[in-house]
mmCIF file of C-alpha atoms and ligand atoms in Angstrom:
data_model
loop_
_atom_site.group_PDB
_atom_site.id
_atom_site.type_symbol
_atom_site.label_atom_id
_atom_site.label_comp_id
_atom_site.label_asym_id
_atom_site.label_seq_id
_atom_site.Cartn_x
_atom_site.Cartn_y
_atom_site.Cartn_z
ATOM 1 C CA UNK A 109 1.477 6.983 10.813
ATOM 2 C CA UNK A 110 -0.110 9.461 8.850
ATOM 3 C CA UNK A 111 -2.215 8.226 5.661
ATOM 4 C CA UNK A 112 -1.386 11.552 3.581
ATOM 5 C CA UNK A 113 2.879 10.145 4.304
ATOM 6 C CA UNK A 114 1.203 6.625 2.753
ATOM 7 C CA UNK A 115 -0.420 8.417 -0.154
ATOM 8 C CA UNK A 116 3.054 10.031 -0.722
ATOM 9 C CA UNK A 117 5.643 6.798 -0.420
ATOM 10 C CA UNK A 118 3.464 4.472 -2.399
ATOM 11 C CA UNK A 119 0.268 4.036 -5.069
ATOM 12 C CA UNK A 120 -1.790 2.442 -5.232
ATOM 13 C CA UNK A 121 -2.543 2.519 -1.235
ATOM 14 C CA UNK A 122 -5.101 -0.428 -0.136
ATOM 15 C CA UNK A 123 -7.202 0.267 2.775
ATOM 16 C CA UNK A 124 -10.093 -1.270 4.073
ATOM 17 C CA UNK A 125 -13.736 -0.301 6.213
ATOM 18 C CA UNK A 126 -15.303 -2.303 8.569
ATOM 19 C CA UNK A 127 -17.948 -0.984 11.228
ATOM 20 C CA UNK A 128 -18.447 -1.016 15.394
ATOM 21 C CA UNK A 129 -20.801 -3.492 16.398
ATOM 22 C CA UNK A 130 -24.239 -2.015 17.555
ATOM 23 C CA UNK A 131 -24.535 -4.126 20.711
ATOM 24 C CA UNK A 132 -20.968 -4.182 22.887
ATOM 25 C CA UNK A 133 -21.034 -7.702 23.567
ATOM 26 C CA UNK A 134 -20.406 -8.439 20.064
ATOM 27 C CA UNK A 135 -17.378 -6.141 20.213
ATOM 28 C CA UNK A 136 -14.946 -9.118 20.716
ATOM 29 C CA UNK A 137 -16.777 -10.748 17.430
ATOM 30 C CA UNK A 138 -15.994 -7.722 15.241
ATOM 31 C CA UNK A 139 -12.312 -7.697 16.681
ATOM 32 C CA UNK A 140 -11.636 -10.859 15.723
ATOM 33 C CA UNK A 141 -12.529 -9.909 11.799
ATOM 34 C CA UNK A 142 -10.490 -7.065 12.260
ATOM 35 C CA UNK A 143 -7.956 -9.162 13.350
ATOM 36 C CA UNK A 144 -8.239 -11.229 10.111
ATOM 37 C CA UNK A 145 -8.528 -8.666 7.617
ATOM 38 C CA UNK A 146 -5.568 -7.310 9.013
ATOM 39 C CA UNK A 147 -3.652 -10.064 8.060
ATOM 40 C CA UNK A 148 -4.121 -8.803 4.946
ATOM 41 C CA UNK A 149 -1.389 -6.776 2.956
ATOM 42 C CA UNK A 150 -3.480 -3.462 3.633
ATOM 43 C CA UNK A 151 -1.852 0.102 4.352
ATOM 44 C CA UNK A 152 -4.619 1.024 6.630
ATOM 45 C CA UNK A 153 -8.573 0.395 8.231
ATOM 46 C CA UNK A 154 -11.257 2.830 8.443
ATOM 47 C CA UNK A 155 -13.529 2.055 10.773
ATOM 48 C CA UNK A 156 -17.105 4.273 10.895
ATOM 49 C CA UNK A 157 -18.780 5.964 13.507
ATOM 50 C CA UNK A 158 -22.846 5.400 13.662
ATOM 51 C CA UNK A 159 -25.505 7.390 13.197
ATOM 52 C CA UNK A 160 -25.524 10.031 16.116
ATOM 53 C CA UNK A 161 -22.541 8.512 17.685
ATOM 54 C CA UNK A 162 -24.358 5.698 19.278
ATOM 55 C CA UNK A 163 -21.527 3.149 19.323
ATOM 56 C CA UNK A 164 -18.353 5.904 18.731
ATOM 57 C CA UNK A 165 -17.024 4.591 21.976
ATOM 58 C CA UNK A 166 -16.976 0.917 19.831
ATOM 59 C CA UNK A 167 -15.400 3.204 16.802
ATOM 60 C CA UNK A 168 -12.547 4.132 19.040
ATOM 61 C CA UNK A 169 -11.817 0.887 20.864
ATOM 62 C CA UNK A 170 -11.292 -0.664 17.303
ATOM 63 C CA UNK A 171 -9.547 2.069 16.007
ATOM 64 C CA UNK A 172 -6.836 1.701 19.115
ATOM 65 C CA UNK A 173 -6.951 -1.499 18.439
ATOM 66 C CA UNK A 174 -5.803 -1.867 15.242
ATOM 67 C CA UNK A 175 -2.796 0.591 15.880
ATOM 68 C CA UNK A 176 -1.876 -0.776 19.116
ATOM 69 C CA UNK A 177 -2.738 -4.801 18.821
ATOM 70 C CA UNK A 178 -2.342 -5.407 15.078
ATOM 71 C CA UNK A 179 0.606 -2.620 13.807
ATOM 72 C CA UNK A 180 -1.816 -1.305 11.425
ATOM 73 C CA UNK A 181 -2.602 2.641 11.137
ATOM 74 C CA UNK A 182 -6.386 3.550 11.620
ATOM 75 C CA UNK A 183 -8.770 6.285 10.360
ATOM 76 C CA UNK A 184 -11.232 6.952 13.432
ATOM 77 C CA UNK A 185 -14.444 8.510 11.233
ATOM 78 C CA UNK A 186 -16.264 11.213 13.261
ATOM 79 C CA UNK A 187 -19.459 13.176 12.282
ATOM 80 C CA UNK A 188 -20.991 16.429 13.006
ATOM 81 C CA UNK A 189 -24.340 15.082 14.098
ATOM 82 C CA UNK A 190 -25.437 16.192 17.268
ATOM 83 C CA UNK A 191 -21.838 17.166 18.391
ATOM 84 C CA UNK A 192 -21.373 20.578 20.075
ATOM 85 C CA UNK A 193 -18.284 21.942 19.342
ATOM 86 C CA UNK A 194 -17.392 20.958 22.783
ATOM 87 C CA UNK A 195 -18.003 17.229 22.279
ATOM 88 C CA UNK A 196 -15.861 17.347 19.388
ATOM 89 C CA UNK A 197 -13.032 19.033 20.959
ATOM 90 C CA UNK A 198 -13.367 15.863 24.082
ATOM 91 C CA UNK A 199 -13.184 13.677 21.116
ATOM 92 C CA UNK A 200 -9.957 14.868 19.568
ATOM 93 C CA UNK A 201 -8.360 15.082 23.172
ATOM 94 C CA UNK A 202 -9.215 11.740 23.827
ATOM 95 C CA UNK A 203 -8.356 10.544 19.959
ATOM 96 C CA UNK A 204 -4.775 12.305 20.656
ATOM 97 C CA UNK A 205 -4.112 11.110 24.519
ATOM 98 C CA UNK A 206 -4.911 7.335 22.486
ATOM 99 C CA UNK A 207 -2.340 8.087 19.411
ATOM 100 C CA UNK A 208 -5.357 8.148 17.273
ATOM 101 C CA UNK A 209 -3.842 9.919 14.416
ATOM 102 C CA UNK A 210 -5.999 9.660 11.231
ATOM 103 C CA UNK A 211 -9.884 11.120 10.914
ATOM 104 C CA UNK A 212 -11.939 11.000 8.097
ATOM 105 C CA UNK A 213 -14.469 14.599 8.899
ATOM 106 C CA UNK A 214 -17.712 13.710 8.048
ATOM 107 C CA UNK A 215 -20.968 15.335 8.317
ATOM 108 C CA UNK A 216 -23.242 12.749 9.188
ATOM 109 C CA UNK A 217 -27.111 12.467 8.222
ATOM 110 C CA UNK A 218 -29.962 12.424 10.419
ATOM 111 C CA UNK A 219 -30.196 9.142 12.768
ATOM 112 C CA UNK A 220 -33.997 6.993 12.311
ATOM 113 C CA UNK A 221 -34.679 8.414 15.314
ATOM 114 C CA UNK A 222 -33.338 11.486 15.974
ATOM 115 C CA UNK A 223 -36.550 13.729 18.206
ATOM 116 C CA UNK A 224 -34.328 16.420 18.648
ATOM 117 C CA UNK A 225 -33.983 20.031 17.373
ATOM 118 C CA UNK A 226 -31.277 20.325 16.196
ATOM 119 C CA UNK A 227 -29.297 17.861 14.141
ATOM 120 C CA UNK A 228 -26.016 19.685 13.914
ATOM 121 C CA UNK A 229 -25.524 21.759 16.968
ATOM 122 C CA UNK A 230 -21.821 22.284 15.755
ATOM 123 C CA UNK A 231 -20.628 21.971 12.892
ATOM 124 C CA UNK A 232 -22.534 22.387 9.745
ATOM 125 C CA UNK A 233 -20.547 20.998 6.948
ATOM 126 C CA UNK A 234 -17.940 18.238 7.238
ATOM 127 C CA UNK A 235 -15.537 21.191 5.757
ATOM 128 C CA UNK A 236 -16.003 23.032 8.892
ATOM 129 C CA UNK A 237 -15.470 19.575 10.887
ATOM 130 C CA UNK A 238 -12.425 19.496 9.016
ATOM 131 C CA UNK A 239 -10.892 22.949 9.809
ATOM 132 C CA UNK A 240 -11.637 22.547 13.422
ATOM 133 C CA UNK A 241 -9.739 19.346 13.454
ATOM 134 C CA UNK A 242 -6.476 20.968 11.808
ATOM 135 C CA UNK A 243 -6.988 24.055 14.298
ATOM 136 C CA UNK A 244 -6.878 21.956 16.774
ATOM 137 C CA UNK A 245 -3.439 20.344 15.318
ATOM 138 C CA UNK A 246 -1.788 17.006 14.951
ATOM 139 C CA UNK A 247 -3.912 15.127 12.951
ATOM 140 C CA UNK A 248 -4.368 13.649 9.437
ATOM 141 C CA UNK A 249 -8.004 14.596 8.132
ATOM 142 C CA UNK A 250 -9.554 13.110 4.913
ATOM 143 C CA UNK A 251 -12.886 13.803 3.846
ATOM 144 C CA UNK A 252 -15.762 11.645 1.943
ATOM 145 C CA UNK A 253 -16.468 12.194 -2.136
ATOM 146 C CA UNK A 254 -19.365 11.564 -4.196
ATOM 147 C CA UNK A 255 -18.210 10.425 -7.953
ATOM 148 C CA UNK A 256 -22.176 10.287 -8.654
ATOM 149 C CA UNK A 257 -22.819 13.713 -6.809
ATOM 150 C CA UNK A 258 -24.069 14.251 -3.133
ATOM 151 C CA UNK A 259 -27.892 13.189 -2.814
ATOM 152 C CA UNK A 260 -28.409 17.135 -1.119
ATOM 153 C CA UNK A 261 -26.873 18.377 -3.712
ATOM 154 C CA UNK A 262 -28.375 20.354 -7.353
ATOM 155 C CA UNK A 263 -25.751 19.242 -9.659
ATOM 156 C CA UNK A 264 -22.085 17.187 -9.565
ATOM 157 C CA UNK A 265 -20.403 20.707 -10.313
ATOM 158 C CA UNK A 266 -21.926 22.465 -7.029
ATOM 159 C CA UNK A 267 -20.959 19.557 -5.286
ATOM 160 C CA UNK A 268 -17.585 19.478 -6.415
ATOM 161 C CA UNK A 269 -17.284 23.165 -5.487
ATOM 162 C CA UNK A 270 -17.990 22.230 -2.416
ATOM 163 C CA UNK A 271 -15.542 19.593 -2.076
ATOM 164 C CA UNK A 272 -12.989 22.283 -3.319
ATOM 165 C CA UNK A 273 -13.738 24.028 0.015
ATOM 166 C CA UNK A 274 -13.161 20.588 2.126
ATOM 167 C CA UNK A 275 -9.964 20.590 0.668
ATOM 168 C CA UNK A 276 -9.280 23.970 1.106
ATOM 169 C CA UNK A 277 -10.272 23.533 4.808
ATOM 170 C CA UNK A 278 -7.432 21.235 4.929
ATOM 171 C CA UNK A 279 -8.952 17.840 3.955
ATOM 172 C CA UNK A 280 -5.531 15.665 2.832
ATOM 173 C CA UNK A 281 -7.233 12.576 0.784
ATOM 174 C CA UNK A 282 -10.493 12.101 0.131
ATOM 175 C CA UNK A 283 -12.252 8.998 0.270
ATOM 176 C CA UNK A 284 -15.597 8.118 -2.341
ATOM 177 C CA UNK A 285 -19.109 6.797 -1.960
ATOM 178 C CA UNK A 286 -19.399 3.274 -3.399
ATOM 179 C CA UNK A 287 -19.972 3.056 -7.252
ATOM 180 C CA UNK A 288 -20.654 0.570 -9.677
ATOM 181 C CA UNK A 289 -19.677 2.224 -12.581
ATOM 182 C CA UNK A 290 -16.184 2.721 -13.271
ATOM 183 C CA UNK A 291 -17.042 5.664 -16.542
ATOM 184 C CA UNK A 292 -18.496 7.807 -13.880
ATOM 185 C CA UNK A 293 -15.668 7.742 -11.181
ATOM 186 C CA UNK A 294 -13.607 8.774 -14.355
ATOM 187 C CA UNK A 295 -15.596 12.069 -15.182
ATOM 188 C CA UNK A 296 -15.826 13.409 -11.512
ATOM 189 C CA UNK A 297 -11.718 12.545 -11.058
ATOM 190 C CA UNK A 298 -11.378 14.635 -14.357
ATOM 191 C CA UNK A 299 -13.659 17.379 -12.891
ATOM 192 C CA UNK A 300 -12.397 17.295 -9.424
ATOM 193 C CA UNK A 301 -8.518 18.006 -11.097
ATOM 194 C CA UNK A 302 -10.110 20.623 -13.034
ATOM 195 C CA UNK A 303 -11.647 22.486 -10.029
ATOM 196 C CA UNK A 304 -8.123 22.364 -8.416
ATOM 197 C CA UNK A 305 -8.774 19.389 -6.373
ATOM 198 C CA UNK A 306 -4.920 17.688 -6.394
ATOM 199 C CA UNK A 307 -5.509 15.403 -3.200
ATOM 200 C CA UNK A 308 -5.300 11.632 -3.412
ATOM 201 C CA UNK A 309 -8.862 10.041 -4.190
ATOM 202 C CA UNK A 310 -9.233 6.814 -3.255
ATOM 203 C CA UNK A 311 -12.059 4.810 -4.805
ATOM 204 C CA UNK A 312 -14.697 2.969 -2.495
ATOM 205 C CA UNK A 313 -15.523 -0.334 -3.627
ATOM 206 C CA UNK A 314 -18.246 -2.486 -2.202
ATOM 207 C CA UNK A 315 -18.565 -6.225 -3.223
ATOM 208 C CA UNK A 316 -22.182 -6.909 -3.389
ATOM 209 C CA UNK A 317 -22.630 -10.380 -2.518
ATOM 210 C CA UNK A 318 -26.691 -11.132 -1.513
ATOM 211 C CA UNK A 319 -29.699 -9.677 -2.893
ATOM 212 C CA UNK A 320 -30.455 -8.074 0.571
ATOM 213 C CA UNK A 321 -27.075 -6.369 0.836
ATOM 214 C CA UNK A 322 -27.678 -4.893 -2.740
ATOM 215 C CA UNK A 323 -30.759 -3.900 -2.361
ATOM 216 C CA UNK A 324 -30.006 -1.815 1.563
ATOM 217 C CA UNK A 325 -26.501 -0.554 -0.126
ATOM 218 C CA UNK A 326 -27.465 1.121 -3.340
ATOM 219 C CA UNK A 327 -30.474 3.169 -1.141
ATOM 220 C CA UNK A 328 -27.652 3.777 1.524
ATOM 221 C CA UNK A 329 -25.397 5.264 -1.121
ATOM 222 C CA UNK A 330 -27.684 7.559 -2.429
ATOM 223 C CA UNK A 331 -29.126 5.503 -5.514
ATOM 224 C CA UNK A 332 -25.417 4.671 -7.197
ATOM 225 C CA UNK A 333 -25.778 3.739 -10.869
ATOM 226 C CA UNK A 334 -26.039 -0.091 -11.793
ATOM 227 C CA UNK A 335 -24.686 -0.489 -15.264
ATOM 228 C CA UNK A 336 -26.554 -2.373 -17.179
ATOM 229 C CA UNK A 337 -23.680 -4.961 -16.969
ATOM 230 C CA UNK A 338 -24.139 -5.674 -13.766
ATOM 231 C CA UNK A 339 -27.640 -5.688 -13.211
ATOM 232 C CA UNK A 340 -27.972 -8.510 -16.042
ATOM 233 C CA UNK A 341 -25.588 -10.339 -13.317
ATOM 234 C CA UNK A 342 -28.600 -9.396 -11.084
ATOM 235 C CA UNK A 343 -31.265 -10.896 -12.235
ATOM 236 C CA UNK A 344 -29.432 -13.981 -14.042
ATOM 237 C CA UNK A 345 -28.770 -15.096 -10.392
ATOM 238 C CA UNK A 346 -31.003 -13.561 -7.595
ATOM 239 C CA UNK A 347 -32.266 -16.877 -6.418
ATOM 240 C CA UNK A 348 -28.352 -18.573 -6.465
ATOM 241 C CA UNK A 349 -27.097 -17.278 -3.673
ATOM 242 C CA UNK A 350 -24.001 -18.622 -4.162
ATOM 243 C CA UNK A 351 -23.328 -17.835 -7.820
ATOM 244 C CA UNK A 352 -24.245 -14.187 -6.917
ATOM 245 C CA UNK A 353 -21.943 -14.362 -4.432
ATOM 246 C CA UNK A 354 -19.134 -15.238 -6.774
ATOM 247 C CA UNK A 355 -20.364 -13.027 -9.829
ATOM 248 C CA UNK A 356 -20.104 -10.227 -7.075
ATOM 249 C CA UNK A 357 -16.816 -11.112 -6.086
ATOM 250 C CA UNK A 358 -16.012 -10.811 -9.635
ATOM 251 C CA UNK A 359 -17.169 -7.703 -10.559
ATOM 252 C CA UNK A 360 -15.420 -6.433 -7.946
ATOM 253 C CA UNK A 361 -12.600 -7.718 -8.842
ATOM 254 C CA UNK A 362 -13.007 -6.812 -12.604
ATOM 255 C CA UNK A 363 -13.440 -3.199 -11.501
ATOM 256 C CA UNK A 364 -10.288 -2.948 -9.168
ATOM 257 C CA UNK A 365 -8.299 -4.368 -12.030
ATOM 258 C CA UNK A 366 -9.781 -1.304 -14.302
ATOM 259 C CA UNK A 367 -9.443 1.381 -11.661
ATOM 260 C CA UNK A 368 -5.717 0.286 -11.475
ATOM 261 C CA UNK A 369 -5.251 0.320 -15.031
ATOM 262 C CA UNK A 370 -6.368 3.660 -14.785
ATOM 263 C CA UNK A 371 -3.691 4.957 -11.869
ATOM 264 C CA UNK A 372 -6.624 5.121 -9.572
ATOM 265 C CA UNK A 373 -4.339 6.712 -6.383
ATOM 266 C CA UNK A 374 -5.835 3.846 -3.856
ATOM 267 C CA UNK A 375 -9.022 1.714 -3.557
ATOM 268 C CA UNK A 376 -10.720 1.264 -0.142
ATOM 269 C CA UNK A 377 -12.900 -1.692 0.513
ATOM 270 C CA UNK A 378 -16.313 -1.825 2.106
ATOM 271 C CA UNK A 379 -15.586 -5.143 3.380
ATOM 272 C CA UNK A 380 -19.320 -5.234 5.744
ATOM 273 C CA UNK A 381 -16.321 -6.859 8.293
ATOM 274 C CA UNK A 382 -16.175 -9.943 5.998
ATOM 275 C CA UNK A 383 -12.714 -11.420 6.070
ATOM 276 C CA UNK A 384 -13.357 -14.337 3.973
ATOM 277 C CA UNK A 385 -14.970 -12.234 1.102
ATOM 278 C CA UNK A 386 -12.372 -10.190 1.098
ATOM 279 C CA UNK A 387 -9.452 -12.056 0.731
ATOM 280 C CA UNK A 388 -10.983 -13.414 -1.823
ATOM 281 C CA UNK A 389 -10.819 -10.154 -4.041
ATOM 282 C CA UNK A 390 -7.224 -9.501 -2.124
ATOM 283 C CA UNK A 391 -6.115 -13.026 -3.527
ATOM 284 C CA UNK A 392 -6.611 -12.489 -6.944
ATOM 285 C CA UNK A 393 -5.552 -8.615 -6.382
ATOM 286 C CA UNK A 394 -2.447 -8.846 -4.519
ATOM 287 C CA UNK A 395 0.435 -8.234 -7.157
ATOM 288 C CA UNK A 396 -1.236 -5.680 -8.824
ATOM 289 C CA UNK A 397 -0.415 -3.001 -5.679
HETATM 290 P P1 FAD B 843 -20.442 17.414 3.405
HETATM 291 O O1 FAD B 843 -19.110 17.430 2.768
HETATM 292 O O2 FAD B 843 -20.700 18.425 4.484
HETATM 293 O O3 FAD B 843 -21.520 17.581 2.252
HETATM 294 C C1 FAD B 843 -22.901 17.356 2.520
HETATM 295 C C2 FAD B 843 -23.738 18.122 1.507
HETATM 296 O O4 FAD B 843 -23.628 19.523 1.782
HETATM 297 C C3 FAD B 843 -23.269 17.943 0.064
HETATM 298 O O5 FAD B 843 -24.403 17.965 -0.761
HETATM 299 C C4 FAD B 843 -22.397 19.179 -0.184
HETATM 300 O O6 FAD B 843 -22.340 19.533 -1.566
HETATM 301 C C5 FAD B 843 -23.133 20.216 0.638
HETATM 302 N N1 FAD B 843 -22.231 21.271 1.141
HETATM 303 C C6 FAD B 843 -21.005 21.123 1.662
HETATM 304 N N2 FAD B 843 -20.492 22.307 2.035
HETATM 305 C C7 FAD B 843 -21.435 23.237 1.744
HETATM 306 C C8 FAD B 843 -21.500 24.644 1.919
HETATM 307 N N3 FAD B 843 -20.488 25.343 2.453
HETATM 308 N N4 FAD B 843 -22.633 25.269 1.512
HETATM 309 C C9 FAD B 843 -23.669 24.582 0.974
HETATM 310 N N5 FAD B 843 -23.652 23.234 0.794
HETATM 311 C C10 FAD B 843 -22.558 22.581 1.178
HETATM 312 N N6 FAD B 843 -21.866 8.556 7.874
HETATM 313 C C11 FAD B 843 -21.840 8.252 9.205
HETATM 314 O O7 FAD B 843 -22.775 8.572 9.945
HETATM 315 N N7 FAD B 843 -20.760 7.596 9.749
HETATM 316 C C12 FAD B 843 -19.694 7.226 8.998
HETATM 317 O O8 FAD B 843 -18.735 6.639 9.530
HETATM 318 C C13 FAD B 843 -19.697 7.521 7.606
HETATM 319 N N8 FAD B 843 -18.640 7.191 6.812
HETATM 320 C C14 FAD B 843 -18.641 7.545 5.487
HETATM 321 C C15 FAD B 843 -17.526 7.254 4.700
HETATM 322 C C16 FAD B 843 -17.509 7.588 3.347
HETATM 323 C C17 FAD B 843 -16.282 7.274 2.519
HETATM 324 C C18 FAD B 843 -18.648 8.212 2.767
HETATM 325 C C19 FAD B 843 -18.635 8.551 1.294
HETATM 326 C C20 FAD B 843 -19.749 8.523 3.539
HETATM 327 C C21 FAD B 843 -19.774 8.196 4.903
HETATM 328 N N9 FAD B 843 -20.858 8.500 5.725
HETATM 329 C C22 FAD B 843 -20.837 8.198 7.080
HETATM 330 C C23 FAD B 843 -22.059 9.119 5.162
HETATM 331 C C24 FAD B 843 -21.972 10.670 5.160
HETATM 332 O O9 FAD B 843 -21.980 11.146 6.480
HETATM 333 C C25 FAD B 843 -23.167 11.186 4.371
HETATM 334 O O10 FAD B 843 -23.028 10.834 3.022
HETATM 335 C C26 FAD B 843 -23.517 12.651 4.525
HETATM 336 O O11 FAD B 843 -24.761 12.862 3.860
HETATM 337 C C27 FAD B 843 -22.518 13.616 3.880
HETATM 338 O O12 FAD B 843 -21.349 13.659 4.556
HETATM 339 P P2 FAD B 843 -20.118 14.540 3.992
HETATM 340 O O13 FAD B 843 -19.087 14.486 5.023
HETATM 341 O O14 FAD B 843 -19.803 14.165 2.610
HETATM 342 O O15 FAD B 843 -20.828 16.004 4.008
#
């Protein structure tokens, strides 16, 4: 099934990430979260493709898997990194000869250890991913949005200009970076409408739950904003492990409950492949989609 046919028979849509293992013998281990979180009322599971494509073959097993094992639609992510034009074109036959059907286009950053020359042998920009993938026909292509602005980028408004062009390109939804702050997802949805952006945004929402995770995930996403709310939360409990665990789950759910208030068109969790943190939120959640 197409996620843009989802976006247009029901809002709020709730959809969930999780990410291939780095080592395949833990590929049955990440499955069987899958498998869990799918139990969930959901509409559909990203699930990401690493740096450089060094587990995409782990990104596609999953991604079959869900559709073919568990009856729930996937979004295979695939990057421009160090992808010829060639590779991608393999990837899409091989996405479409599996029934792969949803892509999120992304452009990728450079891998840790990336030697070589050039980082984007390809494709340039994730818009350009994107019109190659509706060239080549038959699949639904969403695209990745920064309510706090891209970190490469001089201002929100240049950015948002060129997510106009994403869309343009063909992008059908677009998916955002993690925030923390509600206020600023508000101004870049207002902006985005008034550039002529009229795709469904969905709103990425990760539940920080340990100190470590926080502290990897907010330089990960670019430096988002910690209102002032939550980093009270922060430093009231860094050394409970537990009651940051729950204050986390809570301020998750306390923004959800906001972003629905406010017609947010669908929220996406980062659920780190976490099934028992996430029902949790989903739990408390459930009626309100
Ligand atoms: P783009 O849309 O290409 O934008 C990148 C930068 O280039 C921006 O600053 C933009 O303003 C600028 N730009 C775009 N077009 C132009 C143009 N024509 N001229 C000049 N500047 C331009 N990474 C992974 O490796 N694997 C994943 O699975 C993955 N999943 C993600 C999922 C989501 C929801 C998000 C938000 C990010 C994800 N990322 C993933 C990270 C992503 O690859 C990086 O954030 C990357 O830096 C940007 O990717 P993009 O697709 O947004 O790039």
């Amino acid at each position: 099934m197409y996620i843009k046919d989802i976006f247009a028979s029901k809002k709020p849509v709730l959809s969930f990430e999780v990410f291939p293992p780095k080592q395949d013998q833990e590929l049955e281990k990440v499955l069987s979260a899958v498998e869990e979180l799918s139990l969930l009322p959901i509409d559909y599971m990203s699930v990401t493709y690493g740096a450089g494509g060094s587990n995409s073959k782990n990104t596609t097993a999953i991604a079959s898997y869900l559709k073919d094992h568990l009856s729930t639609p996937s979004l295979a992510h695939l990057t421009c990194v160090t992808n010829t034009r060639e590779d991608i074109r393999q990837r899409l036959e091989e996405y479409k000869a599996l029934g792969i059907e949803n892509i999120l286009a992304l452009r990728g950053d450079r891998p840790k250890d990336f030697a070589g020359e050039d980082l984007f042998p390809g494709y340039q920009y994730a818009s350009e991913l994107t019109r190659a993938i509706r060239d080549f026909g038959g699949f639904c292509v969403g695209g990745a949005c920064y309510p706090e602005c891209h970190p490469n980028s001089p201002s929100l408004e240049a950015d948002i200009e060129n997510l106009k062009k994403k869309v343009d390109a063909g992008a059908d939804f677009l998916v955002t970076q993690m925030f923390f702050d509600n206020e600023a997802f508000y101004h870049f949805r207002d902006k985005a409408a008034k550039s002529g952006i009229h795709v469904p945004i969905t709103a990425g929402i990760m539940p920080l739950t340990s100190l470590n995770q926080i502290q990897r995930m907010v330089i990960n996403s670019g430096g988002a904003t910690m209102p002032s709310k939550f980093v009270r939360i922060l430093s009231k409990y860094q050394d409970n492990p537990e009651a940051l665990r729950q204050a986390g789950i809570a301020y998750a759910v306390e923004q959800i409950i906001d972003l629905l208030s406010n017609d947010v068109d669908g929220i996406h969790l980062y659920t780190m492949n976490r099934p028992k943190t996430t029902r949790k939120i989903i739990d408390v959640i459930n009626a309100l989609f």
